[in-house]
Amino acid sequence: MKCETITGLGEGNGQKQENNSEASHNITPLLLDSWKPYKGTRANVKERLLKLRDCLESVCGIQWYGFATLGILTAVLSFLMDFSVAKLLQAHLWLYGKLEGHILLQFLCWTLYPACICAFASSFSHNICPFSTGSGVPEVRTMLSGIEVPHYLSLTNMFTKFLGLTCTLAAGSTVFLGKVGPFVHLSTMLGAYLDRLCRLIQGKKKDAGTEMMVVAAAVGVASCFGAPVSGVLFSVEVMSSHFALRHYCPCFFSAACGGLTFHLLSAWSRDGETLQALFKTNFPTATPFFPLEILLFALLGLLCGAGSRFYLFCHRWILKFTKTNRVFLTMLTTEKGLYSGLVVFFLALLTFPHSAGQYLASKWTTKQLLTSLLDSRQWSSQSHNASVRLELDSLEWSSSGAPIFLSLAFFLLMKMWMLVLACTLPLPAGYFMPVFVYGAAVGRLFGEGIAYVTTGRDVLGQQWTSVNPGGYALAGAAAFSGAVTHTLSPALLAVELTGQVTHAVPALLSTLLANALARSRNGLSFYDGLSISKKLPHLPSLKKACPQLPSTPLGQVMGVKSVQLQKAAGPAEVQSAVSNSSEAQIPVVDSHAEAESCFFINWMIIAFVQRIEGRLDEVCSIRPNSVVVSPHNTVQEAYNMLSVAPAQTIFVADRGKLVGQITWSEMKQILVGLAKDI
Amino acid sequence: MKCETITGLGEGNGQKQENNSEASHNITPLLLDSWKPYKGTRANVKERLLKLRDCLESVCGIQWYGFATLGILTAVLSFLMDFSVAKLLQAHLWLYGKLEGHILLQFLCWTLYPACICAFASSFSHNICPFSTGSGVPEVRTMLSGIEVPHYLSLTNMFTKFLGLTCTLAAGSTVFLGKVGPFVHLSTMLGAYLDRLCRLIQGKKKDAGTEMMVVAAAVGVASCFGAPVSGVLFSVEVMSSHFALRHYCPCFFSAACGGLTFHLLSAWSRDGETLQALFKTNFPTATPFFPLEILLFALLGLLCGAGSRFYLFCHRWILKFTKTNRVFLTMLTTEKGLYSGLVVFFLALLTFPHSAGQYLASKWTTKQLLTSLLDSRQWSSQSHNASVRLELDSLEWSSSGAPIFLSLAFFLLMKMWMLVLACTLPLPAGYFMPVFVYGAAVGRLFGEGIAYVTTGRDVLGQQWTSVNPGGYALAGAAAFSGAVTHTLSPALLAVELTGQVTHAVPALLSTLLANALARSRNGLSFYDGLSISKKLPHLPSLKKACPQLPSTPLGQVMGVKSVQLQKAAGPAEVQSAVSNSSEAQIPVVDSHAEAESCFFINWMIIAFVQRIEGRLDEVCSIRPNSVVVSPHNTVQEAYNMLSVAPAQTIFVADRGKLVGQITWSEMKQILVGLAKDI
């Protein structure tokens, strides 16, 4: 424990004096350890560093450099990962191509490569850091709502997650998992480290706030696709109940830095590509869509909403199944590597291009798949007329000569259960991009159908010459992924990814309707399901799973009475209170001689107290401001109050008597208790 | 006062019984007034209406129909206004064209038409509803932060604002004012009415929340331009400190309805136009910009930030000047119509096409002006080479043969002070669009300069063949308007208006840097300046103007002690307390016999109490939950707590003794008091 004497502070100048003590802290962390050698040189270097810091601070606060660094570093990580994954996928396809003619070798190459990679990723992440598996978004959401989740921000986790995710992505379209979720998590870990660094440079000793994490959530999405605006909207959406406006500018700033770096790296690495949208499309600009098509977009939204409910049902079922079935349970707890290897081998068996894979476009990467689905040209007419058949697009989708509708329907049918199965893999992996592509395929099938039916016909007096199936694929992708995650930002993401602003309104409409269907009757989102399955203390998910839960009165769920001190307490009492309490602050109550039941908190001790002579209120800096609620207030109300309360502490008093104190750690205990009941 | 007996409620089933009483309310509002004729028919109609309501409610909550209606109606209003303004402007130009050759008549036509229109709008709005002048955004911001501003949501105001705004816009580029701000206000008024309607249909009697207003703020921007996403971002930004996530989906839903209706109306009204972006641009897609141009965009952002500070300084100066100068003060208080007429006549004198107007492109509407500024082709090279000179674009900008740079610089110089002068007009008018166009002109000048310098030269080894000045105009528009209003949504608005997603990142970067410069050293935004000049109780503005103000302890600024009741109070005490208090709720304190200083609030009466027999706690429904703060808490803290407190009431207790109660109306008084000090 540290030894600090605390001078008595008046009530008014508390703030001021705090600033002064901050200023005196500024120098200490860099000039400590005076016993080390090369005193002169070190002092010189440190002085220059301090000057540099002052120079930097004169432009803007240190944390802004932190935000910029966060954006840039995340984008560099994202680019590095994309680069390595591309090389690994290329190597796989090269090998597969070289073995042309030897079907057995080709088969082994096709199946063993992803199986080995995934088995490795699984055992690696299990052994180094078991918390690195999965998407990480449910944990990030919990942390953003103010509750600490241990182990999820460690450096080991970051390293493991990065390597594991690269392996997962290198398994390609066989495993068909994405990178968004883990990237949000990676960026949060990076943010936590940069936050500590900024605090070290500033010489602040306060606890880390959630600001850097809110920003990091935005940067994760922004750097993944170079889409800053949807990144910020994602960050707004994952915040539990209130988005604080002071985070708005940092979010945009960091996301813009990340997006810019991502675009610039792409532009500089590949000579041909410039600063365009990631999935560039060539939608016709003259007539993006006919007014009446709006109704079809709405119908597509409802279709995607229904599809998402089915997917979520299957996902929850398999989550439950793996937790109750004995074989799965044993495999998943003891033999993670083997399980991953077997499942991926089975999936690869199906996607092998000489078996069912020929209908699944399995040779394509996720990016190629999405680009082909978003193509504005009509496929069905191309299939009709062999002379205008386009080599690139139709090659994979109807390589066996099967009609395009059958091919797409088979793709949808197979990918649904394959995706649900892949979600059980104990790997670092994202579940957003697959749903996005799946939605695009749903939209494409719908759009191709519309185009086939309307070509050359009059629809209510209008000649629908060229219905664009790519537009439906865009809206479908946004609607399906939005419905699965219960968010609206995919609509904007789809626009930012493709550069089609004209389709923003239809995509938004489809996403809204899909969301309405997915959320009806307290439907759980994908992340809610994971949160509840993992028993995370995340209030909004608990609320959806069991709507009456957050209105439990506080008195029913509160823990033991907290340590408290009398205002006139002597040294011995303070000593024992400090040794009994693990908190940095202890409530001080003011008792009036006669009234036995009349305790009331008005003060709090700011720091650990060790050496005390005289009365408590004479020696200690005591904060007189406090927020008090009653035990009859609900958990939800206490939660809301806590998120805006000064010093992040609220007191619970029943008829004037202090019965407890709630900080985020108490709130976490309460929520964990509630989560157990579900 | 209404006569209601209140049955005694246990503490637990308060919520339930409330729901029951709501259910019984459901039928009453529609089946009252039984003395009117045609009982049978009316009963029949009402029954069908009730069935319709139940039918509607089975799909989704009534308020969702309200949101949709709000979006659609606002878009229709916006479209109607655009339509009438276009006709009025056309009529003016037609008349002006007919008078070709008669320069005196042309002069009279040019000057008197807008002067008369504006004089009419000014006197009309002054006489019908004096609160309809100006933008309305400062008042909307105040209302969104929870504080009521009377007269600003009345039907008269809506009517006056609509008509007045149409007149202002019909004065065209002479007055050079926009429609965004007033439209946000109009949409808020519409929202308030729809909210009441929804509550009537639902049979709820509760006070209106701010939900509909938050949604309306988003819809205002969305319907103005058909840009739903930036509308929602605007709504997030104008919320005072925390954006509640429960408003997120309604905002998007309503904004999407509004945007869609606006696009569809545009598509159906003009045969040629389809569902494209409002200001369609043809930026080259192959190379949107070179990587190094990012630095130039950043520089432009800083330039716009500096420009915005100058503009804001001028604006604040003229606000102060009109309040202190005796001539202006007399004119603005007594002769508003005359003042408007004179100022507009003076402005028209300058924009007369045969005088300085020839350099100001004064024959163009705001839309034409913006479209020409966003043109991707380089003007300076066209001016050089007469053979490729484009008729349309250069005609207005350099009709006198003056070089394009001089023309643009003159435009910027003149428009600055003309705009500042126009801001003093007592008319319903928006101040966003002019700044947006001004910023586009700044960006255009910058971009033309860059294009002129770099054409055909090597820049760090790269051949910058075609720098796009339109891209700079886009970024400049976003940056300048963002800096003036201290918001980031203009960056997205610029993208949505033009459909150029590739320029999203540069525009965002410019806007961020411009904002950083504009916000540095507690710079006030345009709306903050208006708020403070109008002494509105808006805490974030007050905080910017005087940063130490919100940390005033609550005890210093609180009003008189509120009425309170003992728990064991008899009928007479309750009677007198009810007649002394204007609030719907009265705090009830629990006193312990011996301890004199030991009052403590634990309960609140829910409704007016009239007939009481027996003790208070036996007859009345008393809510046991409460939030208590101390008088040492700051105003800012109390404000934050109030915005999340259950029942929107917090109590102030000093050492266990109730010293006051804070609701939004008390908070308003406190803030008005603070605003006076500035």
XYZ file of C-alpha atoms in Angstrom, chain A residues 358 361 363-364 382 389-401 404 407:
20
model
C -19.220 -26.686 -57.771
C -18.701 -21.110 -55.733
C -13.104 -21.408 -55.055
C -13.959 -17.786 -54.438
C -26.970 -14.224 -69.566
C -22.616 -14.948 -71.239
C -20.000 -13.295 -69.120
C -17.006 -15.412 -68.367
C -16.125 -14.198 -64.908
C -19.426 -14.062 -63.155
C -21.224 -17.094 -64.442
C -18.183 -19.328 -64.360
C -18.388 -20.144 -60.702
C -22.105 -19.778 -60.150
C -23.281 -22.106 -62.892
C -20.133 -23.947 -63.848
C -22.075 -27.170 -64.087
C -24.600 -25.630 -66.434
C -28.692 -19.759 -61.798
C -27.491 -22.724 -57.962
